[in-house]
């Protein structure tokens, strides 16, 4: 089954991860907006992962008190960090700020991860293991057919079309160009011109990968099973999806530089 295949890869990657040794400092980053119901269990799962990473929550002043809960959890856990922002400033800027902080604080790699359990922490070792041989490791929903659980058919079709479109237009070799579950090395972050990325949402995720490939760095994919969020509502807007149709052409035509 797809789950067994993904679990097998995760198990094999655990050995690769162990070879990297304790010298590799990793920061997992999760932007949040109204994710209070998911936060505590997710923090526990990430911080108990064998990768031994620190965890940063970037909260955009969530009305439901996500940021406050994050502060309470961080008070008892030194590996949990919280970045507060004044309002809903977007996924792209959240990751840019957090990744820049990671570089400043000397982390060797970062992992981007959603806050709704659609990205299962059990795959963190596979992402880190892949970084032994690549500067970008993508948690891919589409390596072994379609590895998505509990999505409506319309959303699945949209995701498939968006990925095919991004892949064909940009020429990237990845099956999952819009995945938000990925590991990037500090070398990748330094070489892609992080501070000049202005896109957001899906577009940010596509541009991030494109810049890694354009910089001549190696990217690989590892299989994951993507599950519909446990609690809360999706933050993806129709306008964001529309913008993501333009971004691949900006990459193709060199208008991103």
PDB file of C-alpha atoms in Angstrom:
ATOM      1  CA  UNK A   1       0.000   0.000   0.000  1.00  0.00           C
ATOM      2  CA  UNK A   2       0.972   3.639  -0.308  1.00  0.00           C
ATOM      3  CA  UNK A   3       1.217   4.018   3.462  1.00  0.00           C
ATOM      4  CA  UNK A   4       3.538   1.011   3.738  1.00  0.00           C
ATOM      5  CA  UNK A   5       5.715   2.343   0.912  1.00  0.00           C
ATOM      6  CA  UNK A   6       5.991   5.733   2.600  1.00  0.00           C
ATOM      7  CA  UNK A   7       6.718   4.096   5.948  1.00  0.00           C
ATOM      8  CA  UNK A   8       9.420   1.955   4.358  1.00  0.00           C
ATOM      9  CA  UNK A   9      11.108   5.006   2.882  1.00  0.00           C
ATOM     10  CA  UNK A  10      10.847   6.789   6.231  1.00  0.00           C
ATOM     11  CA  UNK A  11      12.460   3.813   7.940  1.00  0.00           C
ATOM     12  CA  UNK A  12      15.323   3.674   5.455  1.00  0.00           C
ATOM     13  CA  UNK A  13      15.818   7.400   5.674  1.00  0.00           C
ATOM     14  CA  UNK A  14      16.093   7.110   9.450  1.00  0.00           C
ATOM     15  CA  UNK A  15      19.446   5.396   8.946  1.00  0.00           C
ATOM     16  CA  UNK A  16      20.545   8.233   6.650  1.00  0.00           C
ATOM     17  CA  UNK A  17      19.371  10.699   9.241  1.00  0.00           C
ATOM     18  CA  UNK A  18      21.384   8.981  11.965  1.00  0.00           C
ATOM     19  CA  UNK A  19      24.499   9.147   9.766  1.00  0.00           C
ATOM     20  CA  UNK A  20      24.157  12.913   9.651  1.00  0.00           C
ATOM     21  CA  UNK A  21      24.742  12.863  13.399  1.00  0.00           C
ATOM     22  CA  UNK A  22      23.983  15.346  16.113  1.00  0.00           C
ATOM     23  CA  UNK A  23      26.025  17.992  14.283  1.00  0.00           C
ATOM     24  CA  UNK A  24      23.024  18.873  12.125  1.00  0.00           C
ATOM     25  CA  UNK A  25      20.841  21.534  13.750  1.00  0.00           C
ATOM     26  CA  UNK A  26      17.327  21.533  12.329  1.00  0.00           C
ATOM     27  CA  UNK A  27      14.485  24.014  12.715  1.00  0.00           C
ATOM     28  CA  UNK A  28      10.930  22.946  11.857  1.00  0.00           C
ATOM     29  CA  UNK A  29       8.752  25.964  10.996  1.00  0.00           C
ATOM     30  CA  UNK A  30       4.956  26.117  11.104  1.00  0.00           C
ATOM     31  CA  UNK A  31       3.044  29.310  10.244  1.00  0.00           C
ATOM     32  CA  UNK A  32      -0.263  29.435  12.111  1.00  0.00           C
ATOM     33  CA  UNK A  33      -3.553  31.277  11.916  1.00  0.00           C
ATOM     34  CA  UNK A  34      -6.358  29.861  14.073  1.00  0.00           C
ATOM     35  CA  UNK A  35      -4.742  26.473  14.704  1.00  0.00           C
ATOM     36  CA  UNK A  36      -5.239  26.338  18.488  1.00  0.00           C
ATOM     37  CA  UNK A  37      -7.114  23.024  18.364  1.00  0.00           C
ATOM     38  CA  UNK A  38      -4.193  21.343  16.580  1.00  0.00           C
ATOM     39  CA  UNK A  39      -1.238  23.037  18.251  1.00  0.00           C
ATOM     40  CA  UNK A  40      -0.501  21.185  21.476  1.00  0.00           C
ATOM     41  CA  UNK A  41      -0.583  17.670  20.026  1.00  0.00           C
ATOM     42  CA  UNK A  42       1.424  18.788  16.992  1.00  0.00           C
ATOM     43  CA  UNK A  43       4.124  20.393  19.148  1.00  0.00           C
ATOM     44  CA  UNK A  44       4.397  17.208  21.185  1.00  0.00           C
ATOM     45  CA  UNK A  45       4.735  15.082  18.054  1.00  0.00           C
ATOM     46  CA  UNK A  46       7.341  17.309  16.375  1.00  0.00           C
ATOM     47  CA  UNK A  47       9.473  17.730  19.489  1.00  0.00           C
ATOM     48  CA  UNK A  48       9.416  13.983  20.205  1.00  0.00           C
ATOM     49  CA  UNK A  49      10.561  13.114  16.667  1.00  0.00           C
ATOM     50  CA  UNK A  50      13.959  11.380  16.532  1.00  0.00           C
ATOM     51  CA  UNK A  51      15.353  14.193  14.358  1.00  0.00           C
ATOM     52  CA  UNK A  52      15.801  16.236  17.562  1.00  0.00           C
ATOM     53  CA  UNK A  53      14.760  19.499  15.904  1.00  0.00           C
ATOM     54  CA  UNK A  54      13.795  22.802  17.412  1.00  0.00           C
ATOM     55  CA  UNK A  55      10.308  23.985  16.494  1.00  0.00           C
ATOM     56  CA  UNK A  56       9.213  27.509  15.589  1.00  0.00           C
ATOM     57  CA  UNK A  57       5.589  28.646  15.490  1.00  0.00           C
ATOM     58  CA  UNK A  58       5.033  31.796  13.413  1.00  0.00           C
ATOM     59  CA  UNK A  59       1.651  33.110  14.481  1.00  0.00           C
ATOM     60  CA  UNK A  60      -0.170  35.901  12.647  1.00  0.00           C
ATOM     61  CA  UNK A  61      -2.107  37.200  15.662  1.00  0.00           C
ATOM     62  CA  UNK A  62      -4.664  34.379  15.537  1.00  0.00           C
ATOM     63  CA  UNK A  63      -8.031  35.455  16.991  1.00  0.00           C
ATOM     64  CA  UNK A  64      -8.497  32.002  18.537  1.00  0.00           C
ATOM     65  CA  UNK A  65      -5.466  32.399  20.817  1.00  0.00           C
ATOM     66  CA  UNK A  66      -3.029  30.128  18.974  1.00  0.00           C
ATOM     67  CA  UNK A  67      -0.166  32.499  19.729  1.00  0.00           C
ATOM     68  CA  UNK A  68      -1.001  32.670  23.426  1.00  0.00           C
ATOM     69  CA  UNK A  69      -1.108  28.887  23.685  1.00  0.00           C
ATOM     70  CA  UNK A  70       2.204  28.675  21.830  1.00  0.00           C
ATOM     71  CA  UNK A  71       3.749  31.021  24.408  1.00  0.00           C
ATOM     72  CA  UNK A  72       2.423  28.878  27.249  1.00  0.00           C
ATOM     73  CA  UNK A  73       3.877  25.718  25.687  1.00  0.00           C
ATOM     74  CA  UNK A  74       7.201  27.444  24.946  1.00  0.00           C
ATOM     75  CA  UNK A  75       7.528  28.529  28.590  1.00  0.00           C
ATOM     76  CA  UNK A  76       7.891  24.849  29.501  1.00  0.00           C
ATOM     77  CA  UNK A  77       9.877  23.715  26.441  1.00  0.00           C
ATOM     78  CA  UNK A  78      13.134  25.478  25.482  1.00  0.00           C
ATOM     79  CA  UNK A  79      13.178  23.873  22.011  1.00  0.00           C
ATOM     80  CA  UNK A  80       9.876  25.543  21.125  1.00  0.00           C
ATOM     81  CA  UNK A  81      10.163  29.088  19.754  1.00  0.00           C
ATOM     82  CA  UNK A  82       7.380  31.517  18.932  1.00  0.00           C
ATOM     83  CA  UNK A  83       7.442  34.406  16.465  1.00  0.00           C
ATOM     84  CA  UNK A  84       4.499  36.801  16.773  1.00  0.00           C
ATOM     85  CA  UNK A  85       3.411  38.950  13.846  1.00  0.00           C
ATOM     86  CA  UNK A  86       0.836  41.757  13.992  1.00  0.00           C
ATOM     87  CA  UNK A  87      -1.673  40.305  11.542  1.00  0.00           C
ATOM     88  CA  UNK A  88      -2.344  37.905   8.685  1.00  0.00           C
ATOM     89  CA  UNK A  89       0.699  38.685   6.542  1.00  0.00           C
ATOM     90  CA  UNK A  90       0.786  35.495   4.486  1.00  0.00           C
ATOM     91  CA  UNK A  91       2.539  32.168   4.243  1.00  0.00           C
ATOM     92  CA  UNK A  92       5.439  33.357   2.112  1.00  0.00           C
ATOM     93  CA  UNK A  93       6.496  36.168   4.409  1.00  0.00           C
ATOM     94  CA  UNK A  94       6.136  33.887   7.447  1.00  0.00           C
ATOM     95  CA  UNK A  95       8.561  31.392   5.958  1.00  0.00           C
ATOM     96  CA  UNK A  96      10.938  34.092   4.740  1.00  0.00           C
ATOM     97  CA  UNK A  97      11.208  35.615   8.210  1.00  0.00           C
ATOM     98  CA  UNK A  98      11.583  32.260   9.931  1.00  0.00           C
ATOM     99  CA  UNK A  99      14.152  30.968   7.436  1.00  0.00           C
ATOM    100  CA  UNK A 100      16.171  34.171   7.788  1.00  0.00           C
ATOM    101  CA  UNK A 101      16.117  33.733  11.560  1.00  0.00           C
ATOM    102  CA  UNK A 102      17.283  30.146  11.113  1.00  0.00           C
ATOM    103  CA  UNK A 103      20.278  31.329   9.083  1.00  0.00           C
ATOM    104  CA  UNK A 104      21.116  33.983  11.656  1.00  0.00           C
ATOM    105  CA  UNK A 105      20.988  31.419  14.457  1.00  0.00           C
ATOM    106  CA  UNK A 106      23.188  28.896  12.665  1.00  0.00           C
ATOM    107  CA  UNK A 107      20.766  26.099  11.821  1.00  0.00           C
ATOM    108  CA  UNK A 108      21.931  23.618   9.185  1.00  0.00           C
ATOM    109  CA  UNK A 109      18.485  22.937   7.717  1.00  0.00           C
ATOM    110  CA  UNK A 110      14.862  24.028   7.956  1.00  0.00           C
ATOM    111  CA  UNK A 111      11.650  22.095   7.431  1.00  0.00           C
ATOM    112  CA  UNK A 112       8.424  23.808   6.380  1.00  0.00           C
ATOM    113  CA  UNK A 113       5.319  22.163   7.768  1.00  0.00           C
ATOM    114  CA  UNK A 114       1.593  22.944   7.975  1.00  0.00           C
ATOM    115  CA  UNK A 115      -0.098  23.304  11.342  1.00  0.00           C
ATOM    116  CA  UNK A 116      -3.186  21.195  10.673  1.00  0.00           C
ATOM    117  CA  UNK A 117      -1.783  17.609  10.707  1.00  0.00           C
ATOM    118  CA  UNK A 118      -1.978  17.312   6.926  1.00  0.00           C
ATOM    119  CA  UNK A 119       1.819  16.988   7.183  1.00  0.00           C
ATOM    120  CA  UNK A 120       2.407  14.054   9.507  1.00  0.00           C
ATOM    121  CA  UNK A 121       5.487  14.383  11.775  1.00  0.00           C
ATOM    122  CA  UNK A 122       6.237  10.686  11.210  1.00  0.00           C
ATOM    123  CA  UNK A 123       7.811  11.688   7.876  1.00  0.00           C
ATOM    124  CA  UNK A 124      10.300  14.147   9.388  1.00  0.00           C
ATOM    125  CA  UNK A 125      13.114  11.535   9.495  1.00  0.00           C
ATOM    126  CA  UNK A 126      12.606  10.848   5.771  1.00  0.00           C
ATOM    127  CA  UNK A 127      12.979  14.542   4.951  1.00  0.00           C
ATOM    128  CA  UNK A 128      16.108  14.885   7.081  1.00  0.00           C
ATOM    129  CA  UNK A 129      17.554  11.654   5.718  1.00  0.00           C
ATOM    130  CA  UNK A 130      17.161  12.937   2.176  1.00  0.00           C
ATOM    131  CA  UNK A 131      19.190  16.014   3.085  1.00  0.00           C
ATOM    132  CA  UNK A 132      22.269  13.797   3.327  1.00  0.00           C
ATOM    133  CA  UNK A 133      22.385  13.912  -0.486  1.00  0.00           C
ATOM    134  CA  UNK A 134      20.319  16.934  -1.519  1.00  0.00           C
ATOM    135  CA  UNK A 135      19.696  20.574  -0.633  1.00  0.00           C
ATOM    136  CA  UNK A 136      15.936  20.290  -1.136  1.00  0.00           C
ATOM    137  CA  UNK A 137      13.864  17.315   0.001  1.00  0.00           C
ATOM    138  CA  UNK A 138      10.166  17.436  -0.911  1.00  0.00           C
ATOM    139  CA  UNK A 139       7.514  15.447   0.904  1.00  0.00           C
ATOM    140  CA  UNK A 140       5.631  14.340  -2.191  1.00  0.00           C
ATOM    141  CA  UNK A 141       1.968  13.369  -2.444  1.00  0.00           C
ATOM    142  CA  UNK A 142       2.362  12.095  -5.993  1.00  0.00           C
ATOM    143  CA  UNK A 143       5.381   9.787  -6.100  1.00  0.00           C
ATOM    144  CA  UNK A 144       3.437   6.531  -5.757  1.00  0.00           C
ATOM    145  CA  UNK A 145       0.264   7.412  -7.592  1.00  0.00           C
ATOM    146  CA  UNK A 146      -1.859   9.703  -5.431  1.00  0.00           C
ATOM    147  CA  UNK A 147      -1.200   9.622  -1.672  1.00  0.00           C
ATOM    148  CA  UNK A 148      -3.981  11.861  -0.372  1.00  0.00           C
ATOM    149  CA  UNK A 149      -6.618  10.939   2.220  1.00  0.00           C
ATOM    150  CA  UNK A 150     -10.080  12.495   2.715  1.00  0.00           C
ATOM    151  CA  UNK A 151      -9.854  15.170   0.024  1.00  0.00           C
ATOM    152  CA  UNK A 152     -12.871  16.115  -2.058  1.00  0.00           C
ATOM    153  CA  UNK A 153     -12.489  15.056  -5.675  1.00  0.00           C
ATOM    154  CA  UNK A 154     -12.601  18.669  -6.885  1.00  0.00           C
ATOM    155  CA  UNK A 155      -9.670  19.656  -4.652  1.00  0.00           C
ATOM    156  CA  UNK A 156      -7.676  16.612  -5.723  1.00  0.00           C
ATOM    157  CA  UNK A 157      -8.203  17.416  -9.396  1.00  0.00           C
ATOM    158  CA  UNK A 158      -7.239  21.056  -8.802  1.00  0.00           C
ATOM    159  CA  UNK A 159      -4.043  20.026  -7.017  1.00  0.00           C
ATOM    160  CA  UNK A 160      -3.099  17.590  -9.774  1.00  0.00           C
ATOM    161  CA  UNK A 161      -3.720  20.200 -12.463  1.00  0.00           C
ATOM    162  CA  UNK A 162      -1.732  22.840 -10.558  1.00  0.00           C
ATOM    163  CA  UNK A 163       1.232  20.510 -10.229  1.00  0.00           C
ATOM    164  CA  UNK A 164       1.172  19.412 -13.851  1.00  0.00           C
ATOM    165  CA  UNK A 165       0.877  23.042 -14.945  1.00  0.00           C
ATOM    166  CA  UNK A 166       3.795  24.189 -12.742  1.00  0.00           C
ATOM    167  CA  UNK A 167       5.960  21.280 -13.850  1.00  0.00           C
ATOM    168  CA  UNK A 168       5.326  21.761 -17.568  1.00  0.00           C
ATOM    169  CA  UNK A 169       5.725  25.550 -17.551  1.00  0.00           C
ATOM    170  CA  UNK A 170       8.835  25.739 -15.345  1.00  0.00           C
ATOM    171  CA  UNK A 171      10.507  22.523 -16.445  1.00  0.00           C
ATOM    172  CA  UNK A 172      11.050  21.406 -12.855  1.00  0.00           C
ATOM    173  CA  UNK A 173      11.519  17.652 -12.488  1.00  0.00           C
ATOM    174  CA  UNK A 174       9.325  17.207  -9.396  1.00  0.00           C
ATOM    175  CA  UNK A 175       6.021  15.382  -9.183  1.00  0.00           C
ATOM    176  CA  UNK A 176       4.802  17.654  -6.372  1.00  0.00           C
ATOM    177  CA  UNK A 177       5.765  21.253  -7.114  1.00  0.00           C
ATOM    178  CA  UNK A 178       3.250  22.754  -4.668  1.00  0.00           C
ATOM    179  CA  UNK A 179       4.081  20.641  -1.616  1.00  0.00           C
ATOM    180  CA  UNK A 180       4.524  22.672   1.546  1.00  0.00           C
ATOM    181  CA  UNK A 181       6.268  19.858   3.445  1.00  0.00           C
ATOM    182  CA  UNK A 182       9.963  20.111   2.609  1.00  0.00           C
ATOM    183  CA  UNK A 183      13.464  20.316   4.002  1.00  0.00           C
ATOM    184  CA  UNK A 184      15.997  22.887   2.775  1.00  0.00           C
ATOM    185  CA  UNK A 185      19.632  23.112   3.768  1.00  0.00           C
ATOM    186  CA  UNK A 186      21.187  26.367   4.925  1.00  0.00           C
ATOM    187  CA  UNK A 187      23.238  26.348   1.716  1.00  0.00           C
ATOM    188  CA  UNK A 188      20.023  26.381  -0.316  1.00  0.00           C
ATOM    189  CA  UNK A 189      18.594  29.237   1.750  1.00  0.00           C
ATOM    190  CA  UNK A 190      21.745  31.291   1.262  1.00  0.00           C
ATOM    191  CA  UNK A 191      21.967  30.721  -2.486  1.00  0.00           C
ATOM    192  CA  UNK A 192      18.372  31.251  -3.626  1.00  0.00           C
ATOM    193  CA  UNK A 193      18.071  34.938  -2.701  1.00  0.00           C
ATOM    194  CA  UNK A 194      15.520  34.319   0.024  1.00  0.00           C
ATOM    195  CA  UNK A 195      15.036  37.996   0.819  1.00  0.00           C
ATOM    196  CA  UNK A 196      13.955  38.792  -2.752  1.00  0.00           C
ATOM    197  CA  UNK A 197      11.094  36.276  -2.928  1.00  0.00           C
ATOM    198  CA  UNK A 198       7.838  38.268  -2.914  1.00  0.00           C
ATOM    199  CA  UNK A 199       5.296  35.565  -3.738  1.00  0.00           C
ATOM    200  CA  UNK A 200       2.954  33.941  -1.238  1.00  0.00           C
ATOM    201  CA  UNK A 201       0.964  30.755  -0.716  1.00  0.00           C
ATOM    202  CA  UNK A 202       1.188  28.140  -3.469  1.00  0.00           C
ATOM    203  CA  UNK A 203       3.211  30.594  -5.533  1.00  0.00           C
ATOM    204  CA  UNK A 204       5.858  30.874  -2.818  1.00  0.00           C
ATOM    205  CA  UNK A 205       6.158  27.094  -2.622  1.00  0.00           C
ATOM    206  CA  UNK A 206       6.642  26.845  -6.392  1.00  0.00           C
ATOM    207  CA  UNK A 207       9.145  29.718  -6.554  1.00  0.00           C
ATOM    208  CA  UNK A 208      11.168  28.334  -3.646  1.00  0.00           C
ATOM    209  CA  UNK A 209      11.671  25.040  -5.471  1.00  0.00           C
ATOM    210  CA  UNK A 210      12.388  26.744  -8.785  1.00  0.00           C
ATOM    211  CA  UNK A 211      15.100  28.893  -7.248  1.00  0.00           C
ATOM    212  CA  UNK A 212      16.795  25.834  -5.767  1.00  0.00           C
ATOM    213  CA  UNK A 213      16.853  24.132  -9.179  1.00  0.00           C
ATOM    214  CA  UNK A 214      17.953  27.366 -10.906  1.00  0.00           C
ATOM    215  CA  UNK A 215      20.854  27.675  -8.436  1.00  0.00           C
ATOM    216  CA  UNK A 216      22.131  24.297  -9.617  1.00  0.00           C
ATOM    217  CA  UNK A 217      21.341  22.546  -6.339  1.00  0.00           C
ATOM    218  CA  UNK A 218      19.933  19.044  -6.097  1.00  0.00           C
ATOM    219  CA  UNK A 219      16.320  18.416  -5.156  1.00  0.00           C
ATOM    220  CA  UNK A 220      14.746  15.035  -4.415  1.00  0.00           C
ATOM    221  CA  UNK A 221      11.329  13.769  -3.397  1.00  0.00           C
ATOM    222  CA  UNK A 222      10.307  11.292  -0.705  1.00  0.00           C
ATOM    223  CA  UNK A 223       6.792   9.836  -0.528  1.00  0.00           C
ATOM    224  CA  UNK A 224       4.330  10.963   2.134  1.00  0.00           C
ATOM    225  CA  UNK A 225       0.636  10.391   2.748  1.00  0.00           C
ATOM    226  CA  UNK A 226      -1.205  13.713   2.921  1.00  0.00           C
ATOM    227  CA  UNK A 227      -4.321  13.771   5.116  1.00  0.00           C
ATOM    228  CA  UNK A 228      -7.106  16.336   5.270  1.00  0.00           C
ATOM    229  CA  UNK A 229      -6.744  18.715   8.224  1.00  0.00           C
ATOM    230  CA  UNK A 230      -7.933  17.432  11.625  1.00  0.00           C
ATOM    231  CA  UNK A 231      -9.500  20.686  12.847  1.00  0.00           C
ATOM    232  CA  UNK A 232     -10.125  24.231  11.624  1.00  0.00           C
ATOM    233  CA  UNK A 233     -10.643  25.485   8.086  1.00  0.00           C
ATOM    234  CA  UNK A 234      -8.422  25.818   5.033  1.00  0.00           C
ATOM    235  CA  UNK A 235      -6.753  29.218   4.511  1.00  0.00           C
ATOM    236  CA  UNK A 236      -6.354  28.908   0.725  1.00  0.00           C
ATOM    237  CA  UNK A 237      -8.288  31.548  -1.220  1.00  0.00           C
ATOM    238  CA  UNK A 238      -9.428  31.519  -4.851  1.00  0.00           C
ATOM    239  CA  UNK A 239      -7.322  34.636  -5.471  1.00  0.00           C
ATOM    240  CA  UNK A 240      -4.260  32.794  -4.201  1.00  0.00           C
ATOM    241  CA  UNK A 241      -4.958  29.912  -6.572  1.00  0.00           C
ATOM    242  CA  UNK A 242      -5.314  32.383  -9.451  1.00  0.00           C
ATOM    243  CA  UNK A 243      -1.965  34.010  -8.597  1.00  0.00           C
ATOM    244  CA  UNK A 244      -0.331  30.604  -8.571  1.00  0.00           C
ATOM    245  CA  UNK A 245      -1.227  30.283 -12.271  1.00  0.00           C
ATOM    246  CA  UNK A 246       0.876  33.358 -13.097  1.00  0.00           C
ATOM    247  CA  UNK A 247       3.969  32.518 -11.033  1.00  0.00           C
ATOM    248  CA  UNK A 248       5.239  29.603 -13.191  1.00  0.00           C
ATOM    249  CA  UNK A 249       5.305  31.903 -16.227  1.00  0.00           C
ATOM    250  CA  UNK A 250       7.271  34.497 -14.268  1.00  0.00           C
ATOM    251  CA  UNK A 251       9.787  31.755 -13.533  1.00  0.00           C
ATOM    252  CA  UNK A 252       9.853  30.601 -17.155  1.00  0.00           C
ATOM    253  CA  UNK A 253      10.290  34.137 -18.534  1.00  0.00           C
ATOM    254  CA  UNK A 254      12.910  35.163 -15.985  1.00  0.00           C
ATOM    255  CA  UNK A 255      10.703  37.848 -14.438  1.00  0.00           C
ATOM    256  CA  UNK A 256      11.439  36.682 -10.880  1.00  0.00           C
ATOM    257  CA  UNK A 257      15.040  37.897 -10.785  1.00  0.00           C
TER     258      UNK A 257
END
